[in-house]
Tab-separated table of N, CA, C and O in Angstrom:
chain	number	residue	atom	x	y	z
D	188	MET	N	0.864	-1.175	-0.027
D	188	MET	CA	-0.010	0.044	-0.008
D	188	MET	C	0.870	1.232	-0.001
D	188	MET	O	1.869	1.316	0.707
D	189	ASP	N	0.487	2.231	-0.775
D	189	ASP	CA	1.291	3.426	-0.758
D	189	ASP	C	0.721	4.422	0.362
D	189	ASP	O	-0.291	4.088	0.955
D	190	TYR	N	1.480	5.435	0.560
D	190	TYR	CA	1.120	6.371	1.581
D	190	TYR	C	-0.286	6.975	1.475
D	190	TYR	O	-0.981	7.124	2.520
D	191	GLN	N	-0.639	7.279	0.277
D	191	GLN	CA	-1.998	7.894	0.055
D	191	GLN	C	-3.150	6.959	0.470
D	191	GLN	O	-4.130	7.315	1.061
D	192	ALA	N	-2.938	5.637	0.123
D	192	ALA	CA	-3.996	4.647	0.472
D	192	ALA	C	-4.094	4.525	2.058
D	192	ALA	O	-5.143	4.406	2.605
D	193	VAL	N	-2.936	4.429	2.721
D	193	VAL	CA	-2.894	4.357	4.150
D	193	VAL	C	-3.539	5.608	4.748
D	193	VAL	O	-4.357	5.470	5.719
D	194	GLN	N	-3.182	6.777	4.214
D	194	GLN	CA	-3.802	8.025	4.704
D	194	GLN	C	-5.316	8.051	4.533
D	194	GLN	O	-5.995	8.502	5.440
D	195	TRP	N	-5.814	7.519	3.440
D	195	TRP	CA	-7.282	7.503	3.204
D	195	TRP	C	-8.001	6.506	4.181
D	195	TRP	O	-9.028	6.843	4.707
D	196	VAL	N	-7.384	5.334	4.438
D	196	VAL	CA	-8.037	4.349	5.229
D	196	VAL	C	-8.172	4.906	6.708
D	196	VAL	O	-9.206	4.727	7.356
D	197	PHE	N	-7.155	5.601	7.198
D	197	PHE	CA	-7.199	6.135	8.545
D	197	PHE	C	-7.795	7.511	8.668
D	197	PHE	O	-7.878	8.063	9.779
D	198	SER	N	-8.283	8.069	7.543
D	198	SER	CA	-9.014	9.324	7.697
D	198	SER	C	-10.425	9.021	8.048
D	198	SER	O	-10.911	7.842	8.189
D	199	GLY	N	-11.177	10.048	8.355
D	199	GLY	CA	-12.521	9.842	8.833
D	199	GLY	C	-13.373	9.261	7.772
D	199	GLY	O	-14.294	8.424	7.977
D	200	VAL	N	-13.110	9.508	6.467
D	200	VAL	CA	-13.912	9.005	5.391
D	200	VAL	C	-13.696	7.461	5.194
D	200	VAL	O	-14.629	6.694	5.061
D	201	GLY	N	-12.392	7.107	5.331
D	201	GLY	CA	-12.125	5.638	5.269
D	201	GLY	C	-12.709	4.861	6.369
D	201	GLY	O	-13.341	3.712	6.122
D	202	ILE	N	-12.632	5.325	7.596
D	202	ILE	CA	-13.213	4.687	8.727
D	202	ILE	C	-14.786	4.548	8.574
D	202	ILE	O	-15.376	3.567	8.913
D	203	PHE	N	-15.391	5.626	8.066
D	203	PHE	CA	-16.859	5.709	7.853
D	203	PHE	C	-17.214	4.583	6.831
D	203	PHE	O	-18.179	3.843	7.070
D	204	VAL	N	-16.497	4.511	5.730
D	204	VAL	CA	-16.860	3.594	4.654
D	204	VAL	C	-16.639	2.150	5.201
D	204	VAL	O	-17.549	1.283	4.968
D	205	ILE	N	-15.609	1.847	5.890
D	205	ILE	CA	-15.404	0.536	6.428
D	205	ILE	C	-16.418	0.170	7.406
D	205	ILE	O	-17.034	-0.917	7.441
D	206	THR	N	-16.753	1.097	8.325
D	206	THR	CA	-17.824	0.826	9.348
D	206	THR	C	-19.208	0.599	8.594
D	206	THR	O	-20.016	-0.185	9.077
D	207	PHE	N	-19.504	1.454	7.615
D	207	PHE	CA	-20.783	1.306	6.846
D	207	PHE	C	-20.865	-0.041	6.227
D	207	PHE	O	-21.888	-0.743	6.351
D	208	ILE	N	-19.805	-0.554	5.589
D	208	ILE	CA	-19.807	-1.852	4.925
D	208	ILE	C	-20.026	-2.913	5.920
D	208	ILE	O	-20.845	-3.844	5.740
D	209	LEU	N	-19.310	-2.866	7.076
D	209	LEU	CA	-19.454	-3.884	8.128
D	209	LEU	C	-20.828	-3.913	8.751
D	209	LEU	O	-21.421	-4.887	9.028
D	210	GLY	N	-21.444	-2.654	8.818
D	210	GLY	CA	-22.812	-2.501	9.389
D	210	GLY	C	-23.852	-3.136	8.406
D	210	GLY	O	-24.769	-3.837	8.875
D	211	LEU	N	-23.688	-2.937	7.087
D	211	LEU	CA	-24.513	-3.592	6.103
D	211	LEU	C	-24.416	-5.048	6.151
D	211	LEU	O	-25.427	-5.777	6.043
D	212	TYR	N	-23.218	-5.596	6.271
D	212	TYR	CA	-22.989	-6.991	6.386
D	212	TYR	C	-23.656	-7.594	7.569
D	212	TYR	O	-24.419	-8.529	7.448
D	213	LYS	N	-23.605	-6.868	8.715
D	213	LYS	CA	-24.223	-7.419	9.869
D	213	LYS	C	-25.751	-7.353	9.804
D	213	LYS	O	-26.469	-8.243	10.159
D	214	PHE	N	-26.275	-6.282	9.150
D	214	PHE	CA	-27.715	-6.079	8.976
D	214	PHE	C	-28.316	-7.137	8.051
D	214	PHE	O	-29.367	-7.639	8.294
D	215	ILE	N	-27.537	-7.470	7.021
D	215	ILE	CA	-28.094	-8.441	5.994
D	215	ILE	C	-27.854	-9.827	6.446
D	215	ILE	O	-28.830	-10.651	6.313
D	216	PHE	N	-26.715	-10.221	6.933
D	216	PHE	CA	-26.418	-11.638	7.143
D	216	PHE	C	-26.617	-12.035	8.644
D	216	PHE	O	-26.773	-13.195	8.863
D	217	LEU	N	-26.612	-11.121	9.567
D	217	LEU	CA	-26.794	-11.501	10.978
D	217	LEU	C	-27.832	-10.551	11.579
D	217	LEU	O	-27.594	-9.741	12.436
D	218	PRO	N	-29.075	-10.752	11.197
D	218	PRO	CA	-30.141	-9.824	11.618
D	218	PRO	C	-30.455	-10.052	13.117
D	218	PRO	O	-30.907	-9.217	13.793
D	219	TYR	N	-30.177	-11.209	13.585
D	219	TYR	CA	-30.453	-11.599	15.012
D	219	TYR	C	-29.119	-11.897	15.720
D	219	TYR	O	-28.195	-12.468	15.067
D	220	PRO	N	-28.901	-11.549	16.977
D	220	PRO	CA	-27.706	-11.813	17.645
D	220	PRO	C	-27.403	-13.292	17.753
D	220	PRO	O	-28.332	-14.122	17.926
D	221	LEU	N	-26.111	-13.721	17.655
D	221	LEU	CA	-25.797	-15.089	17.802
D	221	LEU	C	-25.924	-15.592	19.241
D	221	LEU	O	-26.196	-16.743	19.505
D	222	ILE	N	-25.733	-14.722	20.147
D	222	ILE	CA	-25.824	-15.053	21.581
D	222	ILE	C	-26.777	-14.127	22.225
D	222	ILE	O	-26.625	-12.923	22.255
D	223	ASN	N	-27.867	-14.716	22.789
D	223	ASN	CA	-28.870	-13.937	23.475
D	223	ASN	C	-28.538	-13.839	24.944
D	223	ASN	O	-28.149	-14.936	25.536
D	224	ILE	N	-28.672	-12.644	25.567
D	224	ILE	CA	-28.449	-12.559	27.022
D	224	ILE	C	-29.754	-12.150	27.619
D	224	ILE	O	-30.603	-11.455	27.036
D	225	THR	N	-29.895	-12.445	28.900
D	225	THR	CA	-31.135	-12.160	29.601
D	225	THR	C	-31.111	-10.703	30.130
D	225	THR	O	-30.092	-10.024	30.073
D	226	ASN	N	-32.273	-10.178	30.544
D	226	ASN	CA	-32.362	-8.848	31.094
D	226	ASN	C	-31.544	-8.602	32.353
D	226	ASN	O	-30.977	-7.554	32.612
D	227	GLU	N	-31.392	-9.734	33.174
D	227	GLU	CA	-30.527	-9.618	34.356
D	227	GLU	C	-29.046	-9.419	33.960
D	227	GLU	O	-28.355	-8.655	34.626
D	228	GLU	N	-28.637	-10.047	32.954
D	228	GLU	CA	-27.294	-9.906	32.479
D	228	GLU	C	-27.039	-8.516	31.859
D	228	GLU	O	-26.012	-7.936	31.983
D	229	LYS	N	-28.021	-8.046	31.224
D	229	LYS	CA	-27.959	-6.694	30.571
D	229	LYS	C	-27.739	-5.627	31.620
D	229	LYS	O	-27.088	-4.529	31.453
D	230	ALA	N	-28.232	-5.801	32.866
D	230	ALA	CA	-28.149	-4.818	33.947
D	230	ALA	C	-26.658	-4.569	34.375
D	230	ALA	O	-26.360	-3.504	34.869
D	231	PHE	N	-25.841	-5.511	34.206
D	231	PHE	CA	-24.388	-5.419	34.492
D	231	PHE	C	-23.586	-4.902	33.370
D	231	PHE	O	-22.330	-4.725	33.583
D	232	LEU	N	-24.085	-4.668	32.214
D	232	LEU	CA	-23.374	-4.204	31.068
D	232	LEU	C	-23.287	-2.629	31.163
D	232	LEU	O	-24.182	-2.014	31.670
D	233	SER	N	-22.250	-2.014	30.495
D	233	SER	CA	-22.120	-0.635	30.385
D	233	SER	C	-23.230	-0.100	29.418
D	233	SER	O	-23.828	-0.970	28.630
D	234	GLY	N	-23.501	1.144	29.369
D	234	GLY	CA	-24.548	1.676	28.478
D	234	GLY	C	-24.254	1.363	27.040
D	234	GLY	O	-25.200	1.138	26.196
D	235	TYR	N	-22.951	1.404	26.579
D	235	TYR	CA	-22.620	1.238	25.210
D	235	TYR	C	-22.927	-0.231	24.869
D	235	TYR	O	-23.415	-0.495	23.775
D	236	LEU	N	-22.599	-1.134	25.670
D	236	LEU	CA	-22.848	-2.608	25.368
D	236	LEU	C	-24.303	-3.009	25.411
D	236	LEU	O	-24.639	-3.965	24.814
D	237	ARG	N	-25.133	-2.275	26.164
D	237	ARG	CA	-26.519	-2.681	26.234
D	237	ARG	C	-27.197	-2.479	24.949
D	237	ARG	O	-28.078	-3.182	24.573
D	238	SER	N	-26.875	-1.428	24.215
D	238	SER	CA	-27.530	-1.156	22.900
D	238	SER	C	-26.978	-2.112	21.870
D	238	SER	O	-27.556	-2.700	21.142
C-alpha cells in the first residue's frame, strides 16, 4: 500500500466507509444476535454494550 492509500483508510472517510460496509454485512447476514443474554445480564453491562 502506498502512503496515500494508508492515509485514506485512517482518515474519517475511510473509517466511515469501512464501518458502513461492516454494518450492512451485519444487517443483511446477521439480523439476530448469535448469543442472546437475559435482562438480568444486561443490567451489569455498560450503556454502550446494552444497545
